Amino acid sequence: MKKVLLLAVFALATAVMYAGGYRVSLQGQKSLAMGHTGVAVINSSELVFFNPAGLVYLENKLNISAGVSGVFSNVSYQNEATGAATMTDSPTGTPLYLYASYQANDWLAFGLGVYTPFGSEVAYEDDWAGSHLVNNIELAAIFVQPTVSFKVSDHLSFGGGPIYVIGSVNFNRNLNRTLTDLDGNRAEVTIDASGITKWGWTAGVMFRPTEDLTIGANYRSEIILSAEDGDADFENVPNSPLTPFADTTFDASLPLPAEITVGLSYKFCKKWLFAFDYNRSFWDVYESLDIDWADENIPDSQNLRNYKNASTYRFGLQYEATKMFTLRAGYYFDESPVQAGYFAPETPRNDSNGYTAGLTFNVGDRFQVDASFLYLRFKEVDASYDYYFENGVAAPFGGQYKSNAFVPGLGVTYKM
Amino acid sequence: MKNTIKIFLGILAIGFVSCEAEFDNRVDEDGFYTSGTANLSNYVAVGNSLTAGYADGALYITGQNNSYPNIMAQQFAKAGGGEFTQPLMADNTGGLLLSGTQVAANRLVLAVDDQGNPGPVTLEGTPTTEITTSATGPFNNMGVPGAKSFHLVAPGYGNVAGVSSGASNPYYARFATSDNATVIADAASLSPTFFSLWIGNNDILGYATSGGAGVDQTGNLDPSTYGSSDITDPNVFASAYSAQVDALTATSTGGVLINIPDVTSIPYFTTVPVQAIPLDAATAGVVNAQFGLYNTQVLPGLVGAGVISSDEAAARQINFVAGVNYPTIMDDDLTDLSVILQGPPFNLDPITAGLLGQLRQANDNDLVVLPASSVLGTTPDPSNPLGVVGVSIPLEDRYVLTAVEQGRVSTAAASYNATIQALASAHDLVFLDARAALARVASTGVPYDAGMLTSTYVTGGAFSLDGVHPTPRGYAYTANLIIEAINGKYDATIPKVNIGNYGTVTATNN
């Protein structure tokens, strides 16, 4: 059995996976190791994120989980017609989470979560072939979520709570394909905004028809992050009324789409657990990234995105191998919200498959170390962004993209 | 525990192997693109300002970086091409210093004036490129601005001592390997495996841009007697060109010969309309009255006396109308009447006789050069509002390339081009028909991913602010044409560039 499992883990590690848009699904090492399933898995305080309704079913009075992942992502671009080729040199992303739940009485539990479900860190070579679309971007959003969970019966519970979001964005691109100063330095703009805040909410339900079968559903609301008076820094702009780009402020908004998840988990053969989650993300809210400069001389920047709603199918398996070790593995298929012709290099996402593995090491009764590994790889794709305009004429930017990411993660769980 | 460690080591190993997102077929891997039967390891480009990357009336670093040979060399590098060196200037101001004194003007930039009108102005600033401070040549880019065909084989063309007298070339003087070196010998000393040669444009261009002020030297086989605005004798061209091809093919496995475009289709000649003098009926009447006797008595009289033909008399009729008029011009191909008109029966004063000596009104076959835009219709003497250039003051000969003069240019160009094509064929080299390519830009335009590349001044994208030399985008288009021709001839797959990624004119206010 161990041998089989070993092979399985190897097989998983060679497979692929990823997340659509700028959604980063790394909200718990236990869940991630199982393909980021969890809407119907009663396992740990990771439920604060996955389904607050389940918190009330946790065995311990106090449950705390915290962890961090290292996102090593790579994007390669090339164009066979021109021979242009580049690779990103993106900084390592470090999404974090901290969850705690407290069982107040038999039917009521409280929880608190801090996590980072959205973000993007992509850095291309400066002045690369698509630099008029993006040189680099850093997008981060921290979610703080107090939660309450009610047990209606041993078969049914509800949970939910408000979400407070603190977001920031830093984005640099060249102003267009050709504008330079006298010395040939490409004219560029950096927009920067931080401390953008907004409220949202989440709610879930959990249904346990039998001891072994759990069914869950969870909804997370849409949150539109609106940056007001962010800083726009224009560099290398020639001194001419024909190029009226001067440092100014900007308004822009970026939607974090609503997401609904339904799923189930099933215990079998005593030590095994199977989980399935289905996510539907309502990305159609992301129609366009519009930047409104305070300086009226600068034409506003409109960047069509036209995302579509997208689904993710997640499968996970857990095996309690020994008293000390619990092993996990998973797979997911993630549908990209990016439609043909809207493939912008700041979020180079096409459909992908994801494979995960991980384990929990029990240190005594109260303390656990959770490790996970995720390997994301996007199929090589020929794609283009067709809605970049020069003097009203579309100048499509396309080529071949190939992306991947490998994400080792480590967490700890404490319960009492 | 042991198994756990194994599992993790396995995962990590696989993780590292898969770290990069690798394409199945990488364009930056050896062998993706091929140079076919051409050897691009040592490419040398020989020519004039076009090869050097001259633009906006000057040579400067960013222009050089966007020279067609440099653009080609960057693409060659993807198909096994080697390093490509250029005699880069010291700055992006343009202009040259000779022992501290400026001898070449700074670049032109597009500036917006007080009224909000954009137009070319010379960039302010002191150039830092000193001719006497030699760059160490030779370079892969042996383009020498101003060079004519015979200059490339002329010893001493790069001698600093001759720059001030005009005997040698300030650009070549920067990097000639010795005082007595020739451009072509310096180029050949690099033992090129592949070359391009684009020379001969200046053999007609100087004549054309000076409005035909020079001399058509056809028949004069001694180029040392030529002035800078003269047309080179086709045999002189053929002999110099042939020697250059021989020198370059000595070591090359292949090369490209580029022919001479029709210079009259460039914005320098097509921007200023020939019909440009607006007059109301009253003014036209006053002016016509002054030419009444001249039209009805003097000209017919001269025909009767056998001094001029009736055709010439017809061409010399002066007649203004209410509306937009053709300017009066000096045409040195007309019979000079200034002496005859001073004698009987005309007895005109020398000034009037001089004015009428080679006068006519322009017509649709004449081309007015770009610099004329700053004089046409002006009143140079503020105290004499009637002294309007193009009406009472004829436009000088140097501002107009007449049909006769255009004929001389095109005859010479046709002869040069026949030589170039014949030598390409004899040496089995690529023949690039730049003439046809430029004609396409000038007539229909050439589409690219976000528009149309045309010859329209400033906005067309192909020509820089001097109206003669291409923009980076124009040079990129040229590079693509040559790459395409090389791919066809040598079975190569060198990738082209996207010309939309190359800039056009630079906007800057001083």
CSV table of C-alpha atoms in Angstrom, one decimal, chain A:
chain,number,residue,atom,x,y,z
A,1,MET,CA,0.0,0.0,0.0
A,2,LYS,CA,2.8,2.4,0.9
A,3,LYS,CA,4.5,1.6,-2.4
A,4,VAL,CA,1.4,2.4,-4.3
A,5,LEU,CA,1.0,5.6,-2.5
A,6,LEU,CA,4.6,6.6,-3.1
A,7,LEU,CA,4.1,6.1,-6.8
A,8,ALA,CA,0.9,8.0,-6.7
A,9,VAL,CA,2.7,11.0,-5.1
A,10,PHE,CA,5.3,10.9,-7.7
A,11,ALA,CA,2.7,10.8,-10.5
A,12,LEU,CA,1.0,13.7,-8.9
A,13,ALA,CA,4.2,15.7,-8.7
A,14,THR,CA,4.7,15.4,-12.4
A,15,ALA,CA,1.3,16.6,-13.3
A,16,VAL,CA,0.0,20.2,-13.5
A,17,MET,CA,-2.3,22.7,-12.0
A,18,TYR,CA,-3.2,26.4,-11.7
A,19,ALA,CA,-5.7,29.1,-10.8
A,20,GLY,CA,-7.7,31.3,-13.0
A,21,GLY,CA,-7.4,35.1,-13.3
A,22,TYR,CA,-5.6,36.6,-10.3
A,23,ARG,CA,-7.2,34.2,-7.9
A,24,VAL,CA,-4.6,32.4,-5.9
A,25,SER,CA,-6.0,29.2,-4.3
A,26,LEU,CA,-3.6,28.5,-1.5
A,27,GLN,CA,-5.8,28.9,1.5
A,28,GLY,CA,-4.6,26.1,3.7
A,29,GLN,CA,-2.0,23.4,3.5
A,30,LYS,CA,-4.3,20.5,4.4
A,31,SER,CA,-6.9,21.5,1.8
A,32,LEU,CA,-4.3,22.4,-0.8
A,33,ALA,CA,-2.7,19.0,-0.5
A,34,MET,CA,-6.1,17.6,-1.5
A,35,GLY,CA,-6.5,19.7,-4.6
A,36,HIS,CA,-7.7,22.6,-2.6
A,37,THR,CA,-10.9,20.9,-1.6
A,38,GLY,CA,-12.6,21.7,1.7
A,39,VAL,CA,-16.1,22.9,1.4
A,40,ALA,CA,-17.3,19.6,2.9
A,41,VAL,CA,-14.2,18.5,4.8
A,42,ILE,CA,-14.3,18.8,8.6
A,43,ASN,CA,-10.6,18.8,9.3
A,44,SER,CA,-9.3,22.0,10.8
A,45,SER,CA,-9.9,25.7,11.2
A,46,GLU,CA,-9.1,26.1,7.5
A,47,LEU,CA,-12.9,25.8,7.4
A,48,VAL,CA,-13.0,29.5,8.3
A,49,PHE,CA,-12.2,30.1,4.6
A,50,PHE,CA,-13.6,26.9,3.0
A,51,ASN,CA,-17.0,26.8,4.7
A,52,PRO,CA,-17.6,28.5,8.1
A,53,ALA,CA,-20.6,26.3,8.7
A,54,GLY,CA,-18.3,23.4,9.4
A,55,LEU,CA,-16.4,25.0,12.3
A,56,VAL,CA,-19.1,24.0,14.8
A,57,TYR,CA,-18.4,20.3,14.0
A,58,LEU,CA,-14.7,20.5,14.9
A,59,GLU,CA,-13.8,18.2,17.7
A,60,ASN,CA,-11.6,20.5,19.7
A,61,LYS,CA,-12.5,23.6,21.6
A,62,LEU,CA,-9.7,25.7,20.1
A,63,ASN,CA,-8.3,25.2,16.6
A,64,ILE,CA,-5.5,27.4,15.2
A,65,SER,CA,-3.9,26.9,11.8
A,66,ALA,CA,-1.3,29.1,10.1
A,67,GLY,CA,0.9,28.7,7.1
A,68,VAL,CA,2.7,30.2,4.3
A,69,SER,CA,3.4,29.1,0.7
A,70,GLY,CA,6.2,30.1,-1.6
A,71,VAL,CA,4.9,30.7,-5.1
A,72,PHE,CA,7.7,30.2,-7.7
A,73,SER,CA,5.9,31.1,-11.0
A,74,ASN,CA,7.3,31.2,-14.5
A,75,VAL,CA,6.0,32.5,-17.7
A,76,SER,CA,7.7,32.1,-21.0
A,77,TYR,CA,6.8,34.1,-24.1
A,78,GLN,CA,7.9,33.7,-27.6
A,79,ASN,CA,6.8,34.8,-31.1
A,80,GLU,CA,7.9,32.7,-34.0
A,81,ALA,CA,7.3,35.4,-36.6
A,82,THR,CA,9.8,37.8,-35.0
A,83,GLY,CA,12.0,35.6,-32.9
A,84,ALA,CA,11.1,37.6,-29.8
A,85,ALA,CA,11.5,35.5,-26.6
A,86,THR,CA,11.5,36.2,-22.9
A,87,MET,CA,10.9,34.7,-19.6
A,88,THR,CA,9.5,36.3,-16.5
A,89,ASP,CA,11.7,36.8,-13.5
A,90,SER,CA,8.9,37.2,-11.0
A,91,PRO,CA,9.5,37.6,-7.3
A,92,THR,CA,8.5,34.7,-5.1
A,93,GLY,CA,5.0,35.2,-3.8
A,94,THR,CA,4.3,34.3,-0.2
A,95,PRO,CA,0.6,34.0,0.4
A,96,LEU,CA,-0.2,33.5,4.1
A,97,TYR,CA,-3.1,32.3,6.2
A,98,LEU,CA,-4.1,32.3,9.8
A,99,TYR,CA,-7.3,30.7,11.1
A,100,ALA,CA,-8.7,30.2,14.5
A,101,SER,CA,-11.9,28.8,15.8
A,102,TYR,CA,-13.4,28.6,19.2
A,103,GLN,CA,-16.2,26.3,20.3
A,104,ALA,CA,-18.4,28.5,22.6
A,105,ASN,CA,-20.9,25.8,23.3
A,106,ASP,CA,-22.4,22.7,21.7
A,107,TRP,CA,-24.2,24.6,18.9
A,108,LEU,CA,-22.1,27.8,18.5
A,109,ALA,CA,-18.5,28.4,17.3
A,110,PHE,CA,-16.6,31.5,16.5
A,111,GLY,CA,-13.8,31.9,14.1
A,112,LEU,CA,-11.4,34.4,12.6
A,113,GLY,CA,-9.4,34.2,9.4
A,114,VAL,CA,-6.7,36.2,7.8
A,115,TYR,CA,-5.7,35.1,4.3
A,116,THR,CA,-4.7,36.3,0.8
A,117,PRO,CA,-6.9,34.7,-1.9
A,118,PHE,CA,-6.1,37.2,-4.6
A,119,GLY,CA,-2.8,38.4,-5.9
A,120,SER,CA,-0.5,38.5,-8.8
A,121,GLU,CA,3.2,39.0,-9.1
A,122,VAL,CA,4.5,39.0,-12.6
A,123,ALA,CA,7.7,40.7,-13.8
A,124,TYR,CA,8.8,40.6,-17.4
A,125,GLU,CA,12.1,41.9,-18.7
A,126,ASP,CA,11.7,45.7,-19.0
A,127,ASP,CA,10.9,46.8,-22.5
A,128,TRP,CA,10.1,43.3,-23.7
A,129,ALA,CA,7.9,42.8,-26.8
A,130,GLY,CA,4.7,43.2,-24.7
A,131,SER,CA,6.0,46.0,-22.5
A,132,HIS,CA,3.2,48.3,-23.8
A,133,LEU,CA,0.8,46.0,-22.0
A,134,VAL,CA,2.8,45.2,-18.8
A,135,ASN,CA,6.4,45.3,-17.5
A,136,ASN,CA,5.5,44.1,-14.1
A,137,ILE,CA,2.5,43.9,-11.7
A,138,GLU,CA,2.2,43.3,-8.0
A,139,LEU,CA,-1.4,42.9,-6.8
A,140,ALA,CA,-2.2,41.9,-3.2
A,141,ALA,CA,-5.3,41.6,-1.1
A,142,ILE,CA,-5.5,40.7,2.5
A,143,PHE,CA,-8.8,39.3,3.7
A,144,VAL,CA,-9.8,39.5,7.4
A,145,GLN,CA,-12.9,37.5,8.2
A,146,PRO,CA,-14.6,37.1,11.6
A,147,THR,CA,-17.0,34.2,11.5
A,148,VAL,CA,-19.8,32.5,13.4
A,149,SER,CA,-21.0,29.0,13.0
A,150,PHE,CA,-24.3,27.5,14.2
A,151,LYS,CA,-25.3,23.9,14.5
A,152,VAL,CA,-29.0,23.4,13.8
A,153,SER,CA,-28.6,19.6,14.4
A,154,ASP,CA,-26.0,16.9,14.1
A,155,HIS,CA,-26.9,16.9,10.4
A,156,LEU,CA,-27.1,20.6,9.5
A,157,SER,CA,-25.2,23.8,10.3
A,158,PHE,CA,-24.8,27.3,9.0
A,159,GLY,CA,-21.9,29.8,9.1
A,160,GLY,CA,-20.7,33.0,7.7
A,161,GLY,CA,-19.4,36.4,8.4
A,162,PRO,CA,-18.2,39.7,7.0
A,163,ILE,CA,-15.0,40.1,5.1
A,164,TYR,CA,-12.7,43.2,5.4
A,165,VAL,CA,-10.3,43.5,2.5
A,166,ILE,CA,-7.1,45.6,2.4
A,167,GLY,CA,-5.7,45.7,-1.1
A,168,SER,CA,-2.7,47.2,-3.0
A,169,VAL,CA,-1.5,47.4,-6.5
A,170,ASN,CA,1.7,48.4,-8.2
A,171,PHE,CA,1.7,48.2,-12.0
A,172,ASN,CA,4.3,49.3,-14.6
A,173,ARG,CA,4.0,49.4,-18.3
A,174,ASN,CA,5.4,51.4,-21.2
A,175,LEU,CA,3.1,54.1,-22.5
A,176,ASN,CA,3.0,52.6,-26.0
A,177,ARG,CA,5.1,50.6,-28.4
A,178,THR,CA,7.4,53.3,-29.5
A,179,LEU,CA,7.5,56.5,-27.4
A,180,THR,CA,10.9,57.3,-26.0
A,181,ASP,CA,12.8,60.3,-24.7
A,182,LEU,CA,15.6,61.8,-26.8
A,183,ASP,CA,18.0,59.1,-25.6
A,184,GLY,CA,15.8,56.3,-26.6
A,185,ASN,CA,14.5,55.4,-23.1
A,186,ARG,CA,11.0,54.0,-23.4
A,187,ALA,CA,8.3,56.2,-21.8
A,188,GLU,CA,6.6,54.3,-19.0
A,189,VAL,CA,4.1,54.7,-16.2
A,190,THR,CA,3.9,53.2,-12.8
A,191,ILE,CA,0.7,53.3,-10.9
A,192,ASP,CA,0.7,52.6,-7.2
A,193,ALA,CA,-2.1,52.4,-4.7
A,194,SER,CA,-2.3,50.8,-1.3
A,195,GLY,CA,-4.5,50.7,1.7
A,196,ILE,CA,-7.6,50.2,-0.5
A,197,THR,CA,-10.3,48.8,1.7
A,198,LYS,CA,-13.7,47.3,1.2
A,199,TRP,CA,-16.2,45.0,2.9
A,200,GLY,CA,-17.7,41.7,1.6
A,201,TRP,CA,-19.2,38.6,3.1
A,202,THR,CA,-19.3,34.9,3.1
A,203,ALA,CA,-21.9,32.3,4.1
A,204,GLY,CA,-22.0,28.5,4.0
A,205,VAL,CA,-24.1,25.5,4.9
A,206,MET,CA,-23.1,22.0,5.8
A,207,PHE,CA,-25.2,18.9,5.6
A,208,ARG,CA,-24.2,15.6,7.2
A,209,PRO,CA,-26.7,12.9,6.2
A,210,THR,CA,-24.5,10.1,7.6
A,211,GLU,CA,-21.4,9.8,9.8
A,212,ASP,CA,-19.3,9.4,6.6
A,213,LEU,CA,-20.8,11.7,4.1
A,214,THR,CA,-20.7,15.5,4.3
A,215,ILE,CA,-22.1,17.9,1.8
A,216,GLY,CA,-21.3,21.6,1.8
A,217,ALA,CA,-21.9,24.8,0.0
A,218,ASN,CA,-20.3,28.2,0.4
A,219,TYR,CA,-20.7,31.6,-1.2
A,220,ARG,CA,-18.2,34.4,-1.2
A,221,SER,CA,-19.4,37.8,-2.3
A,222,GLU,CA,-18.0,40.0,-5.0
A,223,ILE,CA,-15.7,42.7,-3.8
A,224,ILE,CA,-14.8,45.6,-6.0
A,225,LEU,CA,-11.6,47.2,-4.9
A,226,SER,CA,-11.6,50.9,-5.9
A,227,ALA,CA,-8.4,52.8,-5.8
A,228,GLU,CA,-8.8,56.5,-5.4
A,229,ASP,CA,-6.1,59.1,-5.8
A,230,GLY,CA,-3.4,56.5,-6.4
A,231,ASP,CA,0.0,57.7,-7.5
A,232,ALA,CA,0.8,57.7,-11.2
A,233,ASP,CA,4.5,58.2,-12.0
A,234,PHE,CA,5.4,58.9,-15.7
A,235,GLU,CA,9.0,58.5,-16.7
A,236,ASN,CA,11.1,59.2,-19.8
A,237,VAL,CA,8.4,61.3,-21.4
A,238,PRO,CA,9.7,63.8,-24.0
A,239,ASN,CA,9.1,67.4,-23.3
A,240,SER,CA,6.3,68.2,-25.7
A,241,PRO,CA,2.7,69.3,-25.7
A,242,LEU,CA,2.2,66.3,-28.0
A,243,THR,CA,3.0,63.9,-25.1
A,244,PRO,CA,1.2,65.5,-22.2
A,245,PHE,CA,2.1,62.8,-19.6
A,246,ALA,CA,2.9,64.3,-16.3
A,247,ASP,CA,2.8,62.7,-12.8
A,248,THR,CA,-0.7,62.7,-11.5
A,249,THR,CA,-3.1,60.6,-9.5
A,250,PHE,CA,-5.6,58.1,-10.8
A,251,ASP,CA,-8.8,56.2,-10.0
A,252,ALA,CA,-9.3,52.6,-11.0
A,253,SER,CA,-11.2,49.7,-9.8
A,254,LEU,CA,-10.5,46.0,-9.8
A,255,PRO,CA,-13.2,43.4,-9.1
A,256,LEU,CA,-12.6,40.4,-6.9
A,257,PRO,CA,-15.3,38.2,-8.2
A,258,ALA,CA,-17.9,36.3,-6.3
A,259,GLU,CA,-17.4,32.6,-6.0
A,260,ILE,CA,-19.7,29.7,-5.1
A,261,THR,CA,-18.5,26.3,-4.1
A,262,VAL,CA,-20.4,23.1,-3.6
A,263,GLY,CA,-18.9,19.8,-2.7
A,264,LEU,CA,-18.8,16.6,-0.7
A,265,SER,CA,-16.5,14.4,1.3
A,266,TYR,CA,-16.8,10.7,2.0
A,267,LYS,CA,-15.0,8.6,4.5
A,268,PHE,CA,-14.2,5.1,3.6
A,269,CYS,CA,-12.2,2.1,4.7
A,270,LYS,CA,-11.8,3.9,8.1
A,271,LYS,CA,-8.6,5.7,7.1
A,272,TRP,CA,-9.5,7.2,3.8
A,273,LEU,CA,-11.4,10.3,2.9
A,274,PHE,CA,-12.4,11.5,-0.6
A,275,ALA,CA,-13.4,15.1,-1.3
A,276,PHE,CA,-14.8,16.9,-4.3
A,277,ASP,CA,-15.3,20.6,-4.7
A,278,TYR,CA,-16.9,22.5,-7.6
A,279,ASN,CA,-16.1,26.2,-7.8
A,280,ARG,CA,-17.9,28.7,-10.0
A,281,SER,CA,-16.2,32.1,-10.1
A,282,PHE,CA,-18.2,35.0,-11.5
A,283,TRP,CA,-15.5,36.6,-13.4
A,284,ASP,CA,-17.8,38.3,-15.9
A,285,VAL,CA,-17.7,41.3,-13.6
A,286,TYR,CA,-14.2,42.0,-14.9
A,287,GLU,CA,-15.1,43.7,-18.2
A,288,SER,CA,-12.4,46.3,-18.4
A,289,LEU,CA,-9.5,47.7,-16.5
A,290,ASP,CA,-10.0,51.5,-16.8
A,291,ILE,CA,-7.6,53.9,-15.4
A,292,ASP,CA,-8.9,57.5,-15.0
A,293,TRP,CA,-6.1,60.0,-14.7
A,294,ALA,CA,-6.8,63.1,-12.6
A,295,ASP,CA,-4.9,65.1,-15.2
A,296,GLU,CA,-7.4,65.7,-17.9
A,297,ASN,CA,-4.7,66.2,-20.6
A,298,ILE,CA,-3.9,62.5,-20.3
A,299,PRO,CA,-6.2,60.2,-22.2
A,300,ASP,CA,-7.8,57.7,-19.9
A,301,SER,CA,-6.5,54.2,-20.3
A,302,GLN,CA,-9.1,51.6,-21.2
A,303,ASN,CA,-8.1,47.9,-21.2
A,304,LEU,CA,-10.8,45.5,-22.2
A,305,ARG,CA,-10.7,42.2,-20.2
A,306,ASN,CA,-14.2,40.7,-20.9
A,307,TYR,CA,-13.6,37.8,-18.6
A,308,LYS,CA,-16.2,35.0,-18.5
A,309,ASN,CA,-17.4,33.0,-15.5
A,310,ALA,CA,-15.2,30.0,-14.9
A,311,SER,CA,-15.4,26.7,-13.1
A,312,THR,CA,-12.9,24.6,-11.2
A,313,TYR,CA,-13.2,20.9,-10.5
A,314,ARG,CA,-11.3,19.7,-7.5
A,315,PHE,CA,-10.6,16.2,-6.2
A,316,GLY,CA,-8.8,15.2,-3.1
A,317,LEU,CA,-7.8,12.1,-1.2
A,318,GLN,CA,-6.6,11.7,2.4
A,319,TYR,CA,-5.1,8.6,4.0
A,320,GLU,CA,-4.3,8.3,7.7
A,321,ALA,CA,-1.2,6.3,7.2
A,322,THR,CA,0.0,6.0,10.8
A,323,LYS,CA,-0.6,7.8,14.0
A,324,MET,CA,2.1,10.2,13.1
A,325,PHE,CA,1.4,10.7,9.4
A,326,THR,CA,-1.6,11.7,7.3
A,327,LEU,CA,-0.9,11.7,3.6
A,328,ARG,CA,-2.9,13.7,1.0
A,329,ALA,CA,-3.1,14.1,-2.7
A,330,GLY,CA,-5.3,15.9,-5.1
A,331,TYR,CA,-6.0,17.1,-8.6
A,332,TYR,CA,-7.9,20.0,-10.0
A,333,PHE,CA,-8.9,21.3,-13.4
A,334,ASP,CA,-9.1,25.0,-13.6
A,335,GLU,CA,-10.9,26.7,-16.4
A,336,SER,CA,-9.5,30.1,-17.4
A,337,PRO,CA,-11.8,33.1,-17.3
A,338,VAL,CA,-9.8,34.7,-20.1
A,339,GLN,CA,-11.5,34.5,-23.5
A,340,ALA,CA,-9.9,34.1,-26.9
A,341,GLY,CA,-8.4,37.5,-28.0
A,342,TYR,CA,-8.2,38.8,-24.5
A,343,PHE,CA,-5.1,37.1,-23.4
A,344,ALA,CA,-3.2,39.9,-21.6
A,345,PRO,CA,0.3,39.1,-20.4
A,346,GLU,CA,-0.3,40.5,-16.9
A,347,THR,CA,-2.4,37.5,-16.1
A,348,PRO,CA,-1.3,34.9,-18.6
A,349,ARG,CA,-3.9,32.2,-17.7
A,350,ASN,CA,-5.2,29.5,-19.9
A,351,ASP,CA,-7.0,26.3,-18.9
A,352,SER,CA,-4.8,24.2,-16.6
A,353,ASN,CA,-4.6,21.0,-14.6
A,354,GLY,CA,-3.2,21.0,-11.1
A,355,TYR,CA,-1.8,18.2,-9.0
A,356,THR,CA,-1.1,18.4,-5.3
A,357,ALA,CA,0.4,16.3,-2.6
A,358,GLY,CA,1.2,16.8,1.1
A,359,LEU,CA,1.1,15.4,4.5
A,360,THR,CA,0.6,16.2,8.1
A,361,PHE,CA,3.0,15.2,10.8
A,362,ASN,CA,1.6,14.9,14.3
A,363,VAL,CA,3.8,16.1,17.0
A,364,GLY,CA,2.0,14.9,20.0
A,365,ASP,CA,-1.8,15.3,20.3
A,366,ARG,CA,-2.1,19.0,20.0
A,367,PHE,CA,0.5,20.1,17.5
A,368,GLN,CA,0.7,19.3,13.8
A,369,VAL,CA,3.0,20.3,11.0
A,370,ASP,CA,1.3,20.5,7.6
A,371,ALA,CA,3.2,20.4,4.4
A,372,SER,CA,1.9,20.6,0.8
A,373,PHE,CA,3.2,20.9,-2.6
A,374,LEU,CA,1.5,22.2,-5.7
A,375,TYR,CA,2.7,22.0,-9.2
A,376,LEU,CA,1.0,24.3,-11.7
A,377,ARG,CA,1.6,24.1,-15.4
A,378,PHE,CA,-0.3,25.7,-18.2
A,379,LYS,CA,-0.5,24.0,-21.5
A,380,GLU,CA,1.6,25.8,-24.2
A,381,VAL,CA,-0.8,28.2,-25.8
A,382,ASP,CA,-0.9,30.4,-28.9
A,383,ALA,CA,-2.8,33.5,-27.7
A,384,SER,CA,-3.2,37.2,-28.3
A,385,TYR,CA,-4.6,40.3,-26.8
A,386,ASP,CA,-6.5,42.0,-29.6
A,387,TYR,CA,-7.8,45.1,-27.9
A,388,TYR,CA,-4.7,47.3,-27.7
A,389,PHE,CA,-5.3,50.3,-29.9
A,390,GLU,CA,-2.9,52.8,-31.6
A,391,ASN,CA,-4.7,55.9,-33.0
A,392,GLY,CA,-7.9,53.9,-33.0
A,393,VAL,CA,-6.4,50.9,-34.9
A,394,ALA,CA,-6.1,47.6,-33.1
A,395,ALA,CA,-2.5,46.3,-32.8
A,396,PRO,CA,-2.9,42.8,-31.5
A,397,PHE,CA,-0.1,41.4,-29.3
A,398,GLY,CA,0.3,37.7,-29.5
A,399,GLY,CA,2.6,34.7,-29.4
A,400,GLN,CA,3.1,31.5,-27.6
A,401,TYR,CA,2.9,31.5,-23.8
A,402,LYS,CA,3.8,28.7,-21.4
A,403,SER,CA,3.5,29.1,-17.7
A,404,ASN,CA,3.9,27.1,-14.6
A,405,ALA,CA,4.4,27.5,-10.9
A,406,PHE,CA,5.6,25.3,-8.2
A,407,VAL,CA,4.4,26.0,-4.7
A,408,PRO,CA,5.8,24.4,-1.6
A,409,GLY,CA,3.9,25.2,1.5
A,410,LEU,CA,4.3,24.7,5.2
A,411,GLY,CA,1.8,25.2,8.0
A,412,VAL,CA,1.2,24.4,11.6
A,413,THR,CA,-2.0,23.4,13.4
A,414,TYR,CA,-2.6,23.7,17.1
A,415,LYS,CA,-5.7,22.3,18.8
A,416,MET,CA,-6.9,21.9,22.4
